[in-house]
């Protein structure tokens, strides 16, 4: 590591300031202080009641404000802001908690998992999806064997925020929210505008009109899109037969499923599976 001498450091400061204020005149005053080789800090001030009373309170206020920043960012699906708030959280202490052992690290991560889970509830995400991601990370935390927590925190924040962007329904009317959740949680059923309208005691025409108004797409197109996306996920993550995948997304005719899939994804189910494995 290169170490600047006193003159070198001074020259660097002069060069930087000259670029920042090219037309200004300035001068540099240099003061030197020397510490004894065996210097130790005087800690008497840090045991004074005033310090103990005021500084920790300020740090608590900042820490809770930072937790709220994580909460707000995650609830909006803002990955960058949530990660930045998590990095700032590392500045704070917890009175001896969460540090020094694998057990304490797991407690800290469990708290973070709970904070993120509660945050995305505000985005009107169905509890099914929240429970899925929360339970999965709870199991990962339980099986940890390393005290290094930051990589897992990053992964958690990114995926929770991605869930908000994918599953948040807060921009839709309450009825459309219910219909979308019904579709996503029952893709293997024979869904149609008529059957969905019957579930909520409204006319198919009214439901179709409201759905198009809220989402910008027709109800039938939305159902088909969700089915193809679910099928693509199953093809890339499982070894299930094509006919089984088609049945799981509510399409019993394999030829029709293949035709729909190719039209949407640009390749047949078999080709898509092969391509996804090659990536």
Coordinates of N, CA and C in Angstrom, one line a residue, residues 77-246:
X77 N -40.6 -2.3 -3.0 CA -39.9 -3.1 -4.0 C -38.6 -2.4 -4.5
X78 N -38.1 -1.5 -3.7 CA -36.9 -0.7 -4.1 C -35.7 -1.4 -3.5
X79 N -35.1 -2.2 -4.3 CA -34.0 -3.0 -3.9 C -32.8 -2.2 -3.5
X80 N -32.4 -1.2 -4.3 CA -31.3 -0.3 -4.1 C -31.4 0.4 -2.8
X81 N -32.5 1.0 -2.5 CA -32.7 1.7 -1.2 C -32.7 0.8 0.0
X82 N -33.3 -0.4 -0.2 CA -33.3 -1.3 0.9 C -31.9 -1.9 1.2
X83 N -31.1 -2.1 0.2 CA -29.7 -2.6 0.5 C -28.9 -1.5 1.1
X84 N -29.1 -0.3 0.7 CA -28.4 0.9 1.3 C -28.7 1.0 2.7
X85 N -30.0 0.9 3.1 CA -30.4 1.0 4.5 C -29.9 -0.2 5.3
X86 N -29.8 -1.4 4.7 CA -29.2 -2.5 5.4 C -27.7 -2.3 5.7
X87 N -27.0 -1.7 4.7 CA -25.6 -1.3 4.9 C -25.4 -0.3 6.1
X88 N -26.3 0.6 6.1 CA -26.2 1.6 7.2 C -26.5 1.0 8.5
X89 N -27.4 0.0 8.5 CA -27.7 -0.7 9.8 C -26.5 -1.3 10.5
X90 N -25.5 -1.6 9.7 CA -24.3 -2.3 10.2 C -23.5 -1.3 11.1
X91 N -23.8 0.0 11.1 CA -23.1 0.9 11.9 C -23.6 0.9 13.4
X92 N -24.7 0.3 13.6 CA -25.3 0.4 15.0 C -25.0 -0.9 15.8
X93 N -25.0 -0.7 17.0 CA -24.8 -1.9 18.0 C -26.1 -2.2 18.6
X94 N -26.2 -3.4 19.1 CA -27.5 -3.9 19.7 C -27.3 -4.4 21.1
X95 N -26.4 -3.7 21.8 CA -26.3 -4.0 23.3 C -25.7 -5.4 23.5
X96 N -24.8 -5.8 22.7 CA -24.3 -7.2 22.8 C -25.0 -8.3 22.2
X97 N -26.2 -7.9 21.5 CA -27.0 -9.0 20.9 C -26.5 -9.2 19.4
X98 N -26.7 -10.4 18.9 CA -26.6 -10.7 17.5 C -25.2 -10.8 17.0
X99 N -24.2 -10.7 17.9 CA -22.8 -10.8 17.4 C -22.0 -11.7 18.3
X100 N -21.0 -12.4 17.7 CA -20.1 -13.2 18.5 C -20.3 -14.7 18.4
X101 N -21.4 -15.1 17.8 CA -21.6 -16.6 17.6 C -22.6 -16.8 16.5
X102 N -22.6 -18.1 16.0 CA -23.5 -18.5 14.9 C -24.9 -18.3 15.4
X103 N -25.2 -18.7 16.6 CA -26.5 -18.6 17.2 C -27.0 -17.2 17.1
X104 N -26.2 -16.2 17.5 CA -26.6 -14.8 17.5 C -26.8 -14.3 16.1
X105 N -26.0 -14.8 15.2 CA -26.1 -14.4 13.8 C -27.5 -14.9 13.3
X106 N -27.9 -16.1 13.6 CA -29.2 -16.6 13.2 C -30.3 -15.8 13.7
X107 N -30.2 -15.4 15.0 CA -31.2 -14.5 15.6 C -31.4 -13.2 14.8
X108 N -30.2 -12.6 14.5 CA -30.2 -11.4 13.7 C -30.9 -11.5 12.4
X109 N -30.6 -12.6 11.7 CA -31.2 -12.9 10.4 C -32.7 -13.2 10.5
X110 N -33.1 -13.9 11.5 CA -34.5 -14.2 11.7 C -35.2 -12.9 11.9
X111 N -34.7 -11.9 12.7 CA -35.3 -10.6 12.8 C -35.4 -9.9 11.5
X112 N -34.4 -10.0 10.7 CA -34.4 -9.3 9.3 C -35.5 -10.0 8.5
X113 N -35.6 -11.3 8.5 CA -36.6 -12.1 7.7 C -38.0 -11.6 8.1
X114 N -38.2 -11.5 9.4 CA -39.5 -11.0 9.9 C -39.8 -9.6 9.5
X115 N -38.8 -8.7 9.6 CA -39.0 -7.3 9.2 C -39.4 -7.2 7.7
X116 N -38.7 -8.0 6.9 CA -39.0 -8.0 5.4 C -40.4 -8.6 5.2
X117 N -40.7 -9.7 5.9 CA -42.0 -10.3 5.7 C -43.2 -9.3 6.0
X118 N -43.0 -8.6 7.1 CA -44.1 -7.7 7.5 C -44.1 -6.5 6.6
X119 N -42.9 -6.1 6.0 CA -42.9 -5.0 5.1 C -43.7 -5.2 3.9
X120 N -43.5 -6.4 3.3 CA -44.2 -6.6 2.0 C -45.7 -6.9 2.2
X121 N -46.1 -7.2 3.4 CA -47.6 -7.3 3.6 C -48.3 -6.1 3.2
X122 N -47.6 -4.9 3.4 CA -48.2 -3.6 3.1 C -48.5 -3.5 1.6
X123 N -48.0 -4.3 0.8 CA -48.1 -4.1 -0.7 C -49.3 -5.0 -1.2
X124 N -50.1 -5.5 -0.3 CA -51.3 -6.3 -0.7 C -50.8 -7.6 -1.5
X125 N -49.8 -8.2 -1.0 CA -49.3 -9.5 -1.5 C -50.1 -10.6 -0.8
X126 N -50.5 -11.6 -1.5 CA -51.3 -12.7 -0.9 C -50.4 -13.4 0.2
X127 N -51.0 -13.8 1.3 CA -50.2 -14.5 2.4 C -49.6 -15.8 1.9
X128 N -50.1 -16.4 0.8 CA -49.5 -17.6 0.3 C -48.1 -17.4 -0.2
X129 N -47.9 -16.3 -0.9 CA -46.6 -16.0 -1.4 C -45.6 -15.5 -0.3
X130 N -46.2 -14.7 0.7 CA -45.4 -14.3 1.8 C -44.9 -15.4 2.6
X131 N -45.8 -16.4 2.9 CA -45.4 -17.5 3.7 C -44.4 -18.4 3.0
X132 N -44.5 -18.5 1.7 CA -43.6 -19.3 0.9 C -42.1 -18.8 1.0
X133 N -42.0 -17.5 0.8 CA -40.6 -16.9 0.9 C -40.1 -16.8 2.3
X134 N -41.0 -16.5 3.3 CA -40.5 -16.4 4.7 C -40.1 -17.8 5.2
X135 N -40.9 -18.8 4.9 CA -40.6 -20.1 5.4 C -39.3 -20.7 4.8
X136 N -39.1 -20.4 3.5 CA -37.9 -20.8 2.8 C -36.6 -20.2 3.4
X137 N -36.7 -18.9 3.7 CA -35.5 -18.3 4.3 C -35.3 -18.7 5.8
X138 N -36.4 -18.9 6.5 CA -36.3 -19.4 7.8 C -35.6 -20.7 7.9
X139 N -35.8 -21.6 6.9 CA -35.1 -22.9 6.8 C -33.6 -22.7 6.5
X140 N -33.4 -21.8 5.6 CA -32.0 -21.5 5.2 C -31.2 -20.9 6.4
X141 N -31.8 -20.1 7.2 CA -31.2 -19.5 8.4 C -30.9 -20.6 9.4
X142 N -31.8 -21.5 9.6 CA -31.7 -22.6 10.5 C -30.5 -23.5 10.1
X143 N -30.3 -23.7 8.8 CA -29.3 -24.6 8.4 C -27.9 -23.9 8.1
X144 N -27.8 -22.7 8.5 CA -26.5 -22.0 8.4 C -25.4 -22.6 9.2
X145 N -24.2 -22.6 8.6 CA -23.0 -23.1 9.3 C -21.9 -22.1 9.4
X146 N -22.2 -20.9 8.8 CA -21.2 -19.8 8.8 C -21.7 -18.6 9.4
X147 N -20.9 -17.8 10.1 CA -21.4 -16.6 10.8 C -21.5 -15.4 9.8
X148 N -20.9 -15.6 8.6 CA -21.0 -14.5 7.6 C -22.5 -14.3 7.1
X149 N -23.0 -13.1 7.4 CA -24.5 -12.9 7.2 C -24.8 -12.0 6.0
X150 N -23.9 -11.2 5.6 CA -24.2 -10.2 4.6 C -24.6 -10.8 3.3
X151 N -24.0 -11.8 2.7 CA -24.5 -12.4 1.5 C -25.9 -12.9 1.6
X152 N -26.3 -13.5 2.7 CA -27.7 -13.9 2.8 C -28.7 -12.7 2.9
X153 N -28.2 -11.7 3.7 CA -29.0 -10.5 3.8 C -29.3 -9.9 2.4
X154 N -28.3 -9.8 1.6 CA -28.4 -9.2 0.2 C -29.4 -10.1 -0.6
X155 N -29.3 -11.4 -0.5 CA -30.2 -12.3 -1.3 C -31.6 -12.1 -0.8
X156 N -31.8 -12.0 0.5 CA -33.1 -11.9 1.1 C -33.8 -10.6 0.6
X157 N -33.0 -9.5 0.7 CA -33.6 -8.2 0.4 C -34.0 -8.2 -1.1
X158 N -33.1 -8.7 -2.0 CA -33.3 -8.7 -3.4 C -34.6 -9.5 -3.8
X159 N -34.7 -10.6 -3.1 CA -35.9 -11.5 -3.5 C -37.2 -11.0 -2.9
X160 N -37.1 -10.4 -1.7 CA -38.3 -9.8 -1.1 C -38.8 -8.7 -2.0
X161 N -37.9 -7.8 -2.4 CA -38.3 -6.7 -3.2 C -38.8 -7.2 -4.6
X162 N -38.2 -8.3 -5.1 CA -38.7 -8.8 -6.4 C -40.1 -9.3 -6.2
X163 N -40.4 -9.9 -5.1 CA -41.8 -10.4 -4.8 C -42.8 -9.2 -4.8
X164 N -42.4 -8.1 -4.3 CA -43.3 -6.9 -4.3 C -43.6 -6.5 -5.8
X165 N -42.5 -6.4 -6.6 CA -42.7 -6.0 -8.0 C -43.5 -7.0 -8.7
X166 N -43.4 -8.3 -8.3 CA -44.2 -9.3 -9.1 C -45.6 -9.6 -8.6
X167 N -45.8 -9.6 -7.3 CA -47.0 -10.0 -6.7 C -47.9 -8.9 -6.1
X168 N -47.3 -7.7 -6.0 CA -48.1 -6.6 -5.4 C -49.3 -6.3 -6.2
X169 N -50.5 -6.1 -5.5 CA -51.7 -5.8 -6.2 C -52.4 -4.6 -5.7
X170 N -51.6 -3.7 -5.0 CA -52.2 -2.6 -4.4 C -52.7 -1.5 -5.4
X171 N -52.3 -1.6 -6.6 CA -52.7 -0.6 -7.6 C -54.1 -1.0 -8.2
X172 N -54.6 -2.2 -7.9 CA -55.8 -2.7 -8.4 C -57.0 -2.5 -7.4
X173 N -58.2 -2.5 -7.9 CA -59.4 -2.5 -7.1 C -59.5 -3.8 -6.3
X174 N -60.2 -3.8 -5.1 CA -60.3 -5.0 -4.3 C -60.8 -6.2 -5.0
X175 N -61.8 -6.0 -5.9 CA -62.3 -7.2 -6.6 C -61.3 -7.8 -7.6
X176 N -60.6 -6.9 -8.3 CA -59.6 -7.4 -9.2 C -58.4 -8.1 -8.5
X177 N -58.1 -7.6 -7.3 CA -57.1 -8.2 -6.5 C -57.5 -9.7 -6.2
X178 N -58.8 -9.8 -5.7 CA -59.3 -11.1 -5.4 C -59.2 -12.1 -6.6
X179 N -59.6 -11.6 -7.8 CA -59.6 -12.4 -9.0 C -58.2 -12.8 -9.4
X180 N -57.3 -11.9 -9.3 CA -55.9 -12.2 -9.7 C -55.3 -13.3 -8.7
X181 N -55.6 -13.1 -7.4 CA -55.1 -14.2 -6.5 C -55.8 -15.5 -6.7
X182 N -57.1 -15.5 -7.1 CA -57.8 -16.7 -7.4 C -57.2 -17.4 -8.6
X183 N -56.8 -16.7 -9.6 CA -56.2 -17.2 -10.8 C -54.8 -17.8 -10.4
X184 N -54.0 -17.0 -9.8 CA -52.6 -17.5 -9.5 C -52.6 -18.7 -8.6
X185 N -53.5 -18.8 -7.7 CA -53.5 -19.9 -6.7 C -54.3 -21.1 -7.2
X186 N -54.9 -21.0 -8.4 CA -55.7 -22.1 -8.9 C -55.5 -22.3 -10.4
X187 N -54.3 -22.2 -10.8 CA -54.1 -22.3 -12.3 C -54.4 -23.7 -12.8
X188 N -54.4 -24.7 -12.0 CA -54.7 -26.1 -12.5 C -56.2 -26.3 -12.7
X189 N -57.0 -25.4 -12.2 CA -58.5 -25.5 -12.4 C -58.9 -24.9 -13.8
X190 N -60.1 -25.3 -14.2 CA -60.6 -24.8 -15.5 C -61.2 -23.4 -15.3
X191 N -60.3 -22.4 -15.4 CA -60.7 -21.0 -15.2 C -61.2 -20.4 -16.5
X192 N -62.2 -19.5 -16.3 CA -62.8 -18.7 -17.4 C -63.4 -17.5 -16.8
X193 N -63.7 -16.5 -17.6 CA -64.4 -15.3 -17.1 C -65.7 -15.7 -16.5
X194 N -66.4 -16.7 -17.1 CA -67.7 -17.1 -16.5 C -67.6 -17.7 -15.2
X195 N -66.6 -18.6 -15.0 CA -66.5 -19.3 -13.7 C -66.0 -18.4 -12.6
X196 N -65.1 -17.4 -13.0 CA -64.6 -16.5 -12.0 C -65.7 -15.5 -11.6
X197 N -66.5 -15.1 -12.6 CA -67.6 -14.1 -12.2 C -68.6 -14.8 -11.3
X198 N -68.8 -16.1 -11.5 CA -69.8 -16.8 -10.6 C -69.3 -16.9 -9.2
X199 N -67.9 -17.0 -9.0 CA -67.4 -17.0 -7.6 C -67.7 -15.8 -6.8
X200 N -67.8 -14.6 -7.5 CA -68.0 -13.4 -6.9 C -69.4 -12.7 -7.1
X201 N -70.3 -13.6 -7.7 CA -71.7 -13.2 -7.9 C -71.8 -11.9 -8.7
X202 N -71.1 -11.8 -9.8 CA -71.2 -10.7 -10.7 C -71.3 -11.3 -12.1
X203 N -71.6 -10.4 -13.1 CA -71.8 -10.9 -14.5 C -70.4 -11.0 -15.1
X204 N -70.2 -11.9 -16.0 CA -68.9 -12.0 -16.7 C -68.5 -10.8 -17.5
X205 N -69.5 -10.1 -18.1 CA -69.2 -8.9 -18.8 C -68.7 -7.8 -17.9
X206 N -69.3 -7.6 -16.7 CA -68.8 -6.6 -15.8 C -67.4 -6.9 -15.3
X207 N -67.2 -8.2 -15.0 CA -65.8 -8.6 -14.5 C -64.8 -8.3 -15.6
X208 N -65.1 -8.7 -16.8 CA -64.2 -8.5 -17.9 C -63.9 -7.1 -18.2
X209 N -64.9 -6.2 -18.1 CA -64.7 -4.8 -18.3 C -63.9 -4.2 -17.2
X210 N -64.2 -4.5 -15.9 CA -63.4 -4.0 -14.8 C -62.0 -4.5 -14.8
X211 N -61.7 -5.8 -15.2 CA -60.4 -6.3 -15.2 C -59.6 -5.6 -16.3
X212 N -60.1 -5.4 -17.5 CA -59.4 -4.7 -18.6 C -59.1 -3.3 -18.2
X213 N -60.0 -2.6 -17.5 CA -59.8 -1.2 -17.0 C -58.7 -1.1 -16.0
X214 N -58.6 -2.1 -15.1 CA -57.6 -2.1 -14.1 C -56.2 -2.5 -14.6
X215 N -56.2 -3.5 -15.4 CA -54.9 -4.2 -15.8 C -54.4 -3.8 -17.2
X216 N -55.3 -3.4 -18.0 CA -54.9 -3.1 -19.4 C -54.9 -4.3 -20.3
X217 N -55.3 -5.5 -19.8 CA -55.3 -6.7 -20.6 C -56.6 -7.4 -20.3
X218 N -57.0 -8.3 -21.2 CA -58.2 -9.0 -21.0 C -58.0 -10.1 -20.0
X219 N -59.1 -10.6 -19.4 CA -59.1 -11.6 -18.4 C -58.5 -12.9 -19.0
X220 N -59.0 -13.3 -20.2 CA -58.5 -14.5 -20.8 C -57.0 -14.5 -21.1
X221 N -56.5 -13.3 -21.6 CA -55.1 -13.2 -21.9 C -54.3 -13.3 -20.6
X222 N -54.8 -12.7 -19.6 CA -54.1 -12.7 -18.3 C -54.0 -14.2 -17.8
X223 N -55.0 -14.9 -17.9 CA -55.0 -16.3 -17.4 C -54.0 -17.1 -18.2
X224 N -54.0 -17.0 -19.5 CA -53.1 -17.7 -20.4 C -51.6 -17.3 -20.1
X225 N -51.4 -16.0 -19.9 CA -50.0 -15.6 -19.6 C -49.5 -16.2 -18.3
X226 N -50.4 -16.2 -17.3 CA -49.9 -16.7 -16.0 C -49.7 -18.2 -16.1
X227 N -50.5 -18.9 -16.9 CA -50.3 -20.3 -17.1 C -48.9 -20.6 -17.8
X228 N -48.6 -19.9 -18.8 CA -47.4 -20.1 -19.6 C -46.2 -19.7 -18.7
X229 N -46.3 -18.7 -17.9 CA -45.2 -18.3 -17.0 C -44.9 -19.4 -15.9
X230 N -46.0 -19.9 -15.4 CA -45.9 -21.0 -14.4 C -45.3 -22.3 -15.1
X231 N -45.8 -22.6 -16.3 CA -45.2 -23.7 -17.0 C -43.7 -23.6 -17.3
X232 N -43.3 -22.4 -17.7 CA -41.9 -22.1 -17.9 C -41.1 -22.3 -16.7
X233 N -41.6 -21.9 -15.5 CA -40.9 -22.1 -14.3 C -40.8 -23.6 -13.9
X234 N -41.8 -24.3 -14.1 CA -41.8 -25.8 -13.9 C -40.9 -26.5 -14.8
X235 N -40.8 -26.1 -16.1 CA -39.9 -26.7 -17.0 C -38.5 -26.5 -16.7
X236 N -38.1 -25.4 -16.2 CA -36.7 -25.1 -15.9 C -36.3 -25.6 -14.5
X237 N -37.3 -25.8 -13.6 CA -36.9 -26.2 -12.2 C -37.2 -27.6 -11.9
X238 N -37.9 -28.3 -12.7 CA -38.3 -29.7 -12.4 C -38.0 -30.6 -13.6
X239 N -38.1 -31.9 -13.3 CA -38.0 -32.9 -14.4 C -39.3 -33.5 -14.8
X240 N -40.4 -32.8 -14.5 CA -41.7 -33.4 -14.8 C -42.0 -33.5 -16.3
X241 N -42.7 -34.5 -16.7 CA -43.1 -34.7 -18.1 C -43.9 -33.5 -18.6
X242 N -43.8 -33.2 -19.9 CA -44.5 -32.1 -20.5 C -46.0 -32.1 -20.3
X243 N -46.5 -33.3 -20.4 CA -48.0 -33.5 -20.1 C -48.4 -33.2 -18.7
X244 N -47.5 -33.5 -17.8 CA -47.8 -33.3 -16.4 C -47.7 -31.8 -16.1
X245 N -46.7 -31.1 -16.7 CA -46.6 -29.6 -16.6 C -47.9 -29.0 -17.1
X246 N -48.3 -29.4 -18.3 CA -49.5 -28.8 -18.9 C -50.7 -29.0 -18.0

